[in-house]
Coordinates of C-alpha atoms and ligand atoms in Angstrom, one line a residue:
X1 CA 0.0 0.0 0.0
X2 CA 1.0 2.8 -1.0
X3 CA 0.7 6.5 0.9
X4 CA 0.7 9.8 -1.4
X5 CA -0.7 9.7 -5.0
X6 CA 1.7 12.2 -6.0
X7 CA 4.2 11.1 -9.1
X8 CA 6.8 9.5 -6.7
X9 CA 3.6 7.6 -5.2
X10 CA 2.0 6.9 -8.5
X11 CA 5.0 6.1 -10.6
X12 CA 6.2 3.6 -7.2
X13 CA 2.4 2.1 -7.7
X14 CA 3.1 1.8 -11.4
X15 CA 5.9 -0.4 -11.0
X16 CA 4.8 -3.2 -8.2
X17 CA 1.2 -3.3 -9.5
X18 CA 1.9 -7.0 -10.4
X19 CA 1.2 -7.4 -6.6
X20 CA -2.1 -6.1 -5.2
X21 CA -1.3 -2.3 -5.0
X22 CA -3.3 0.6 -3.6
X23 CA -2.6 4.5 -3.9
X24 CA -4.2 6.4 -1.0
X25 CA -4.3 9.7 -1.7
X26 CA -5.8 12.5 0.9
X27 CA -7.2 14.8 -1.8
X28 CA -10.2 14.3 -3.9
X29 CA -7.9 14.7 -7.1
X30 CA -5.1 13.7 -8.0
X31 CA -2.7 16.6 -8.9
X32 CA -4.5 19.0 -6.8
X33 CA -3.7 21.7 -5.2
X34 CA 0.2 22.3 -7.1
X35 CA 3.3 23.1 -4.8
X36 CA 6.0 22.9 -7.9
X37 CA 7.6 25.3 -10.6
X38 CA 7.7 22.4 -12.6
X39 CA 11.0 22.9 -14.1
X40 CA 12.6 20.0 -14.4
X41 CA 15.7 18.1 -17.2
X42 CA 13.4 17.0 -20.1
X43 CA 14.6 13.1 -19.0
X44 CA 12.3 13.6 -16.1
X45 CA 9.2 14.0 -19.2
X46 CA 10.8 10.6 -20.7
X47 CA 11.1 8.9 -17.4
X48 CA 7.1 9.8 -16.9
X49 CA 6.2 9.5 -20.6
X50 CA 4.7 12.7 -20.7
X51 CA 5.7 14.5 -23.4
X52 CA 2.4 16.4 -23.7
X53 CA 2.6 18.2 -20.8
X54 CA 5.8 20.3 -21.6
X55 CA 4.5 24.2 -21.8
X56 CA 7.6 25.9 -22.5
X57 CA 11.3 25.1 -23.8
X58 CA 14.3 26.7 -21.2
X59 CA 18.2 26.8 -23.2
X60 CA 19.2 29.7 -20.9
X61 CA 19.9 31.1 -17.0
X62 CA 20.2 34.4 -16.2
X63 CA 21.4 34.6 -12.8
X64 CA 21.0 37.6 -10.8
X65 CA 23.6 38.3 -8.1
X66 CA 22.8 41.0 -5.2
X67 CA 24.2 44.0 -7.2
X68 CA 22.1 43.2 -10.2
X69 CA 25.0 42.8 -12.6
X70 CA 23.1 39.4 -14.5
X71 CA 25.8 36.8 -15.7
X72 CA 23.9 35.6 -18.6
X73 CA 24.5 31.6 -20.1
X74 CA 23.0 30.7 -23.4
X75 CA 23.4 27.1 -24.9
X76 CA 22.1 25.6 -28.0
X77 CA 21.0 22.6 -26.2
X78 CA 17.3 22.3 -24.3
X79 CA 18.6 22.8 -20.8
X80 CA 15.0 22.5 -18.9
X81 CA 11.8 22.2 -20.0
X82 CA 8.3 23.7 -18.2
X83 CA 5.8 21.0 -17.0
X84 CA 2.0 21.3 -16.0
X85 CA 2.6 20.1 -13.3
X86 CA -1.2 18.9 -12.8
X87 CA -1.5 16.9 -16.0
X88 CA 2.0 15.3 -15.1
X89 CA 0.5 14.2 -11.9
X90 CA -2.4 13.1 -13.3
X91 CA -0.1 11.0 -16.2
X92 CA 1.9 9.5 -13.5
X93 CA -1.8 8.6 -11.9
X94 CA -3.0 7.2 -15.6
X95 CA 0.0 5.0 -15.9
X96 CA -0.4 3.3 -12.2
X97 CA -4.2 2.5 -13.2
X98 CA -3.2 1.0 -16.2
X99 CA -0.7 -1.2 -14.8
X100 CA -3.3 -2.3 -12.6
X101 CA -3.1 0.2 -9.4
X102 CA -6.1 0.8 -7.1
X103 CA -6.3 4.8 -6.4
X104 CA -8.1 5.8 -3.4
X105 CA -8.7 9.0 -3.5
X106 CA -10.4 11.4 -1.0
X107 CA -8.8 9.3 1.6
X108 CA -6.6 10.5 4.5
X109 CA -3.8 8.0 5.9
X110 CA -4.3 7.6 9.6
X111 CA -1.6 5.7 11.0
X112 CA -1.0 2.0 11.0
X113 CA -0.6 -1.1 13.7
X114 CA 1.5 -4.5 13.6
X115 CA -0.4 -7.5 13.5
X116 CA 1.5 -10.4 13.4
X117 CA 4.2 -10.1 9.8
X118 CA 1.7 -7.6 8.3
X119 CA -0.1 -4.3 8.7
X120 CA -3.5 -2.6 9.8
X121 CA -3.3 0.6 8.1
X122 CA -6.2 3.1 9.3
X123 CA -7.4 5.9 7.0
X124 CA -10.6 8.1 6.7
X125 CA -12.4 8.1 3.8
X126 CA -15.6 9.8 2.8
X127 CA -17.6 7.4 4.5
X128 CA -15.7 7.2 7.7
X129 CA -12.7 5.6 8.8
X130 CA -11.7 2.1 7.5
X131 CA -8.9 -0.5 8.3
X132 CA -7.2 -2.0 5.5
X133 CA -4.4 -4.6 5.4
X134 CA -0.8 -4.6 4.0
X135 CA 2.4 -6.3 3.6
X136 CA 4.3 -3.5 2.5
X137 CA 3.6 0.4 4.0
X138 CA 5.3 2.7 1.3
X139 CA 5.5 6.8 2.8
X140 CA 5.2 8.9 -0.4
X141 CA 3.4 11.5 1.3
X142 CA 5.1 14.3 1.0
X143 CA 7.0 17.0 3.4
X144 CA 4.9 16.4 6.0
X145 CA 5.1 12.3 6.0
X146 CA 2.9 10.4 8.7
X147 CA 4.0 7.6 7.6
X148 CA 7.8 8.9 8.5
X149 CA 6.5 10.0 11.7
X150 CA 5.1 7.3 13.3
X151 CA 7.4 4.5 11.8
X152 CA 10.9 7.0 13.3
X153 CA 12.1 8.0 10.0
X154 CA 13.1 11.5 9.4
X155 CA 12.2 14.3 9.6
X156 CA 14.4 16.0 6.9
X157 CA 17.4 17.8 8.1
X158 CA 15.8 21.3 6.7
X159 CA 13.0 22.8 5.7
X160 CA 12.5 25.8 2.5
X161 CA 9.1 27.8 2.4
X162 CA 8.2 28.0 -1.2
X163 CA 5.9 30.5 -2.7
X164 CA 5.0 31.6 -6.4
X165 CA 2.6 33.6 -8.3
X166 CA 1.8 32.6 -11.7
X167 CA 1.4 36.6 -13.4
X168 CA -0.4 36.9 -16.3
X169 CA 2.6 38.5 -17.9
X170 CA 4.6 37.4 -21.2
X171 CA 8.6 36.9 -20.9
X172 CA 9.8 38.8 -24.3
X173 CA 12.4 35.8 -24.0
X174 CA 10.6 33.1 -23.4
X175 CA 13.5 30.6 -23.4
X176 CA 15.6 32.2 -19.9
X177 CA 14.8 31.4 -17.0
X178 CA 16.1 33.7 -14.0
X179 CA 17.8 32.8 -11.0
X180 CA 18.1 36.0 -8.7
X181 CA 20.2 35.3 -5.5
X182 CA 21.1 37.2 -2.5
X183 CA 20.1 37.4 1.2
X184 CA 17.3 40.2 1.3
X185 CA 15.5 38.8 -1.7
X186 CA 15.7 35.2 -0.6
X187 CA 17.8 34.2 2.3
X188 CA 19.4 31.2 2.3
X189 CA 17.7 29.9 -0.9
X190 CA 17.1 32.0 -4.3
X191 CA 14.3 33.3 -6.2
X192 CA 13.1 31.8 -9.3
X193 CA 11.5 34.1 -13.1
X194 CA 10.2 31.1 -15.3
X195 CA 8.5 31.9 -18.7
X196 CA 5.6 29.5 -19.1
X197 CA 4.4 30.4 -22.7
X198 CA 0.8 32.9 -22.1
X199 CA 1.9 33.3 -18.3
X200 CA 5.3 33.8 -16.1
X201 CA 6.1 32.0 -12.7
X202 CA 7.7 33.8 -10.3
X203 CA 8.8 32.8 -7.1
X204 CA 11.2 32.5 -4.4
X205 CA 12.5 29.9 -1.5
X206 CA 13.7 31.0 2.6
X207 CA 15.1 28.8 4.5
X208 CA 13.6 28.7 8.0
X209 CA 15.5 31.2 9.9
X210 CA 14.6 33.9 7.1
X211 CA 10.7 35.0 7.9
X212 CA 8.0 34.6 6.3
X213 CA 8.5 33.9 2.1
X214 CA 4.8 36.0 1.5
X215 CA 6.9 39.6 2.3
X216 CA 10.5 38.6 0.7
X217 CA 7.7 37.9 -2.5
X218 CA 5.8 41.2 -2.6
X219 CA 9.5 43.0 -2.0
X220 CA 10.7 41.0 -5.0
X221 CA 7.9 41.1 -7.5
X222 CA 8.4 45.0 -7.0
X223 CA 11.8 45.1 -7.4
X224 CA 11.8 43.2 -10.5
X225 CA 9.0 45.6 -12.2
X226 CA 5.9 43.1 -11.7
X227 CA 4.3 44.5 -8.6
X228 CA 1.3 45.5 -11.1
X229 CA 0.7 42.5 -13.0
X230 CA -2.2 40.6 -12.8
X231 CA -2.3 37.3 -10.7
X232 CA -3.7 34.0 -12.3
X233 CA -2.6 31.9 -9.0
X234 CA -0.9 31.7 -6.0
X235 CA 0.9 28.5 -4.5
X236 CA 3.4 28.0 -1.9
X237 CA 4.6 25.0 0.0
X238 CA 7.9 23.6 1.8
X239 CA 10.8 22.0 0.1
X240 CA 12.3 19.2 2.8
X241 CA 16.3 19.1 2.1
X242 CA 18.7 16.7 3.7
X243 CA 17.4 12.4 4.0
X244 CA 17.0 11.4 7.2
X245 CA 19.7 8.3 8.4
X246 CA 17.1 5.9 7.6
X247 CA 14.4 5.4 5.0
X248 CA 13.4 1.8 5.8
X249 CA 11.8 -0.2 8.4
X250 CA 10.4 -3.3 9.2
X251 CA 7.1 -3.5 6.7
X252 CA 8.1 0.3 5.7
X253 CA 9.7 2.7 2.9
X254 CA 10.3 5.7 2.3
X255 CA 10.3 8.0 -0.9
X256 CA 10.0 11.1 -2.6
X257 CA 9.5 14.7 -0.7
X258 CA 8.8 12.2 2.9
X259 CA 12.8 11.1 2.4
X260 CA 13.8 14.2 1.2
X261 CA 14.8 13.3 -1.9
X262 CA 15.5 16.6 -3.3
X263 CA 18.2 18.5 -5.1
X264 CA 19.6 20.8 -2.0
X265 CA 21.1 23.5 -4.3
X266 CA 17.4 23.7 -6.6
X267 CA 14.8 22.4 -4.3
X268 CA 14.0 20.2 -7.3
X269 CA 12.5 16.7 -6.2
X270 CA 11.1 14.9 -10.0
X271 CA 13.8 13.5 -11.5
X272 CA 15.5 12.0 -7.8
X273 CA 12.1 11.1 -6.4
X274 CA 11.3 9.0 -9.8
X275 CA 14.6 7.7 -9.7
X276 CA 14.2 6.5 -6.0
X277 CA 10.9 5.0 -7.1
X278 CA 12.2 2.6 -9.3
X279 CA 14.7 1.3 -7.2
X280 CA 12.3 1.3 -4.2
X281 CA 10.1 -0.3 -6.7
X282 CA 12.5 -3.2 -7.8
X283 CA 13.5 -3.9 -4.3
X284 CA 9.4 -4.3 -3.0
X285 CA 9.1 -6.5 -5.7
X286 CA 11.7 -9.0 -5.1
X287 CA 10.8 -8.5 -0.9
X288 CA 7.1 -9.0 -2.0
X289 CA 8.1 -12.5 -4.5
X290 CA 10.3 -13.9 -1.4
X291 CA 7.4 -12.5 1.3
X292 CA 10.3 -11.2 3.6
X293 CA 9.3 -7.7 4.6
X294 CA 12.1 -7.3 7.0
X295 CA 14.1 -3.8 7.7
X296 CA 17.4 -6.1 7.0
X297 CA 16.0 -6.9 3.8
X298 CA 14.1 -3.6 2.3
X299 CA 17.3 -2.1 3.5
X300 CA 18.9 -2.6 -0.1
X301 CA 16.8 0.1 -1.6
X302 CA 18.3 2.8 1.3
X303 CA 22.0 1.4 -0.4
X304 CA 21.0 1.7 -4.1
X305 CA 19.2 4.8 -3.8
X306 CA 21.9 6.7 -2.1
X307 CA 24.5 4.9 -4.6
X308 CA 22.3 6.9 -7.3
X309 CA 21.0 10.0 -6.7
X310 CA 22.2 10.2 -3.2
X311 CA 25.5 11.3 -4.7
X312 CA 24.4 14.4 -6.0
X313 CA 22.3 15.2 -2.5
X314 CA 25.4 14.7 -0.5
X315 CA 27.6 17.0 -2.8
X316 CA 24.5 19.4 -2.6
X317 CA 24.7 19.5 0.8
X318 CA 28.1 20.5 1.1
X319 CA 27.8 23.1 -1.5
X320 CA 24.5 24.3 -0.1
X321 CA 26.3 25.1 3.4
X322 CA 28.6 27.2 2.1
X323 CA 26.2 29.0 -0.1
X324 CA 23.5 29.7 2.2
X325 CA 26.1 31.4 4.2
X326 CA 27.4 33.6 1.7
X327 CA 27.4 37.3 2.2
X328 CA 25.3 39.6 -1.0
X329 CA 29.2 41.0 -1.5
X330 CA 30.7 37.7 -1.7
X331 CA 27.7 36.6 -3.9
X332 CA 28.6 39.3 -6.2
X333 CA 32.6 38.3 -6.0
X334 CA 31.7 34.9 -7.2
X335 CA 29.3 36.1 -10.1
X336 CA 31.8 38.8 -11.4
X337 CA 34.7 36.2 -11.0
X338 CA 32.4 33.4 -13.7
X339 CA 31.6 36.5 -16.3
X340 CA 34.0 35.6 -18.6
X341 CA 33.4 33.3 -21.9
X342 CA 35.2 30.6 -20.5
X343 CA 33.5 30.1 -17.4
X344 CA 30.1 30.8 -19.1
X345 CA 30.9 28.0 -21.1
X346 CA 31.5 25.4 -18.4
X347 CA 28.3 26.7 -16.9
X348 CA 26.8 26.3 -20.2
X349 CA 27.3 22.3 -20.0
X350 CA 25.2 22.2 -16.5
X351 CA 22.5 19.3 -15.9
X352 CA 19.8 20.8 -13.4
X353 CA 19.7 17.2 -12.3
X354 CA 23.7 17.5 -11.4
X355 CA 24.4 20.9 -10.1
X356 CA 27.6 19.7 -8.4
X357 CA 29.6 18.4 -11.3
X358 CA 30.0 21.7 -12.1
X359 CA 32.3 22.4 -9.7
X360 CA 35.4 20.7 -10.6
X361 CA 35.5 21.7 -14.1
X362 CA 34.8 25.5 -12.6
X363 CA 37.3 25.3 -10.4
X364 CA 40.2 24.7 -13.5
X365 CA 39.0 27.6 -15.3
X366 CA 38.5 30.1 -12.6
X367 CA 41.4 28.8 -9.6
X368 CA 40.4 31.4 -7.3
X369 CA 37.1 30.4 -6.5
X370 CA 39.0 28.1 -3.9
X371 CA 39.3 31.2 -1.6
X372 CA 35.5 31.0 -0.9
X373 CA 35.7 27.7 0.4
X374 CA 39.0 25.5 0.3
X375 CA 37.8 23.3 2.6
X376 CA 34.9 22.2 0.8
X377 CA 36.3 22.3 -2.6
X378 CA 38.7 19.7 -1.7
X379 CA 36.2 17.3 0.0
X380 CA 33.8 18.0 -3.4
X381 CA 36.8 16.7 -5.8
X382 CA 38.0 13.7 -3.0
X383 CA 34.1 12.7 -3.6
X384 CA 34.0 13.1 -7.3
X385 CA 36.8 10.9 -7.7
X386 CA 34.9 8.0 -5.4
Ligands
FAD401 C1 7.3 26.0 -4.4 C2 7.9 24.7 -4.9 C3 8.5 24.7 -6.2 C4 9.0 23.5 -6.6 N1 9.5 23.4 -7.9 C5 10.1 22.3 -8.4 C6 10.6 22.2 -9.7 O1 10.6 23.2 -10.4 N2 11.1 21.0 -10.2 C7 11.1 19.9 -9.4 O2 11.6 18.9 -9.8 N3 10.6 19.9 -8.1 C8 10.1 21.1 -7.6 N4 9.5 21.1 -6.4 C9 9.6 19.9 -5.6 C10 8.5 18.9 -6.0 O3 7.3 19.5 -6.1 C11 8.5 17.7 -5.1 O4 9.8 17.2 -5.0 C12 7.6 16.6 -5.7 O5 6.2 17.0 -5.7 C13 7.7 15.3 -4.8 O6 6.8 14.4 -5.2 P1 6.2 13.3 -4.1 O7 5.2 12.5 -4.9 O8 7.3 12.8 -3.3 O9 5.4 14.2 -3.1 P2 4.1 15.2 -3.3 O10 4.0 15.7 -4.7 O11 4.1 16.1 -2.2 O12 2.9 14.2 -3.1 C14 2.6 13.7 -1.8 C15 1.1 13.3 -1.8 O13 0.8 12.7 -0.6 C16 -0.5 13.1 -0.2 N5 -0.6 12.9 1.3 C17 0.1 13.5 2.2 N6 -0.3 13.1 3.4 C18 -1.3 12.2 3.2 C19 -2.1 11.4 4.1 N7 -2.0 11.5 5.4 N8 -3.0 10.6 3.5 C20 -3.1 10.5 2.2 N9 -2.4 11.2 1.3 C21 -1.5 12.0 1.8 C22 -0.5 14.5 -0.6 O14 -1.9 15.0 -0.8 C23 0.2 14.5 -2.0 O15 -0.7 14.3 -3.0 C24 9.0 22.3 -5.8 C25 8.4 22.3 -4.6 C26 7.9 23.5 -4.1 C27 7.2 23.6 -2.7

């Protein structure tokens, strides 16, 4: 059984449905409400066959230092692509059904109890509260995770309040997307311009100790001239950052947004919370075929998903320590110090899904970046090497 009918949820569903699988999802759609930019690497559109839901084509940043002087990378290549997010979800949703997945919606997760080698799993459902049976209890619900909670896992080492406004406002170039950093616009996190075809997204991330995101977004939709423009819709929501030790138990995993499976330097969780699907996925099913449900044994999917995408979180921690500490003036430093063609066109070879293997390759071109960190740029390259 499966908590969460988000994509992670869905697309884990769509992958064990040869065993009896059930999404339970809280809200009466699928999809509904939207907490995501939807940004994402266009793999992430392969990986959830849904092509028709790319809006918009991305093949530059503009990034946006404190004293406004915009280092601007262009590349031939599609470097991101816009999603609805909605119709993804509700693709991810379509392809669990059709692989033979059960979706409950309109049904809120409780908690669950140990009977013997399997589990009563309580939830609420429009006609009262109901206790269903499983083998396996898989948390994909979210930030907030019950399922986390009560089984000891997590919470995530840090939390980012998102919030966006979708402005009824046409980018003249609809193929950048801005990145504005600095610690008055978005402390500890960054803020976010993305051109969506008819409408533009614009929003920003704080990380806990910076206030409330609602004021840092008025300040910045002012500052960057769209204080006027009409708004279509609002949506905000928290990014977890940083797994917890453990995403296993006895009877129990963990994935997606509940094991904070998401990119520490972006905030983006598709293309790792897919990834940790399938191999959740492929380890269920083998526990499932030889019915042992232990920790011990669902602990291979805590190994191969850290062996994966775990990588790239760990480096994105590091780097996300020393960034979130950075002064506006040493912000500025680093952004003057990567305007030059060379740099640009290291940063031009960026994966969103890969921040961090940037850093090496940045580091040859422009030596005296060391000075902002030596420390970590020497545990970043000892790791790349692993
Ligand atoms: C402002 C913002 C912008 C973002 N932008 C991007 C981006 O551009 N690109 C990107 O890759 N990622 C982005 N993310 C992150 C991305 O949205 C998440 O990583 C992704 O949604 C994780 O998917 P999930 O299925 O794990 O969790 P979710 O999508 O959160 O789904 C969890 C589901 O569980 C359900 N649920 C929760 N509790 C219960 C319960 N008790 N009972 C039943 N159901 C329950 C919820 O209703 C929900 O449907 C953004 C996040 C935010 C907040």
């Amino acid at each position: 059984m499966i908590i969460g009918g988000g994509p992670v949820g869905c697309t884990f569903a769509a992958q064990t449905a040869t065993f009896t699988t059930v999404v339970v999802e809280e809200h009466a759609e699928i999809g509904s409400p939207v907490q995501c930019a939807g940004l994402v690497h266009p793999r992430v559109v392969e990986m959830a066959d849904a092509q028709d839901t790319v809006v918009n084509t991305i093949t530059g940043l503009r990034l946006v230092p404190p004293g406004g002087k915009a280092l601007e990378v262009r590349s031939t290549e599609t470097k991101a692509v816009v999603i609805d997010r909605r119709k993804f979800d509700h693709k991810c949703c379509e392809r669990a059904v059709r692989e033979g997945a059960d979706i409950l919606e309109g049904h809120e997760f409780l908690g669950f109890g140990r009977e013997g080698k399997r589990l009563s799993v309580k939830v609420r459902g429009p006609e009262g509260p109901l206790t269903l049976e499983a083998d396996l209890l898989v948390g994909a619900d979210g930030y907030k995770s019950r399922v986390g909670k009560i089984a000891g896992l997590g919470p995530a080492k840090e939390s980012i309040r998102g919030i966006q406004v979708d402005l009824d406002v046409r980018m003249e170039d609809p193929s950048m997307v801005e990145v504005h950093i600095g610690q008055r616009i978005a402390p500890g996190f960054f803020a976010w311009v993305i051109p969506c075809g008819d409408f533009t997204r614009i929003g920003l991330g704080v990380s806990q100790a910076g206030g409330p995101p609602s004021g840092h977004l008025t300040a910045f939709l002012k500052k960057r001239g769209f204080g006027g423009a009409d708004r279509l819709r609002m949506v905000s929501g928290v990014i977890p950052i940083g797994p917890p030790k453990k995403t296993f138990g006895d009877n129990i995993l963990l994935v997606g947004d509940s094991a904070a499976q998401t990119k520490p330097l972006s905030g983006g969780g598709l293309y790792t919370g897919l990834r940790a699907a399938r191999w959740g996925a492929m380890t269920a099913v083998d526990a499932l075929k030889d019915k042992d449900l232990s920790a011990k044994r669902l602990s291979g999917y805590d190994e191969k998903w850290r062996a994966d995408v775990g990588k790239e979180i760990e480096r994105g921690l590091l780097i996300r320590k020393v960034f979130a500490n950075l002064t506006d003036r040493k912000m500025d430093d680093v952004c003057r110090m990567l305007d030059r063609p060379d740099a640009k066109e290291v940063l031009a070879t960026g994966d969103i899904d890969f921040p961090s293997k940037l850093a090496s390759p940045l580091l040859k071109t422009v030596p005296t970046l060391v000075k902002f960190s030596p420390q970590l740029i020497g545990t970043l390259i000892r790791r790349e090497q692993r």
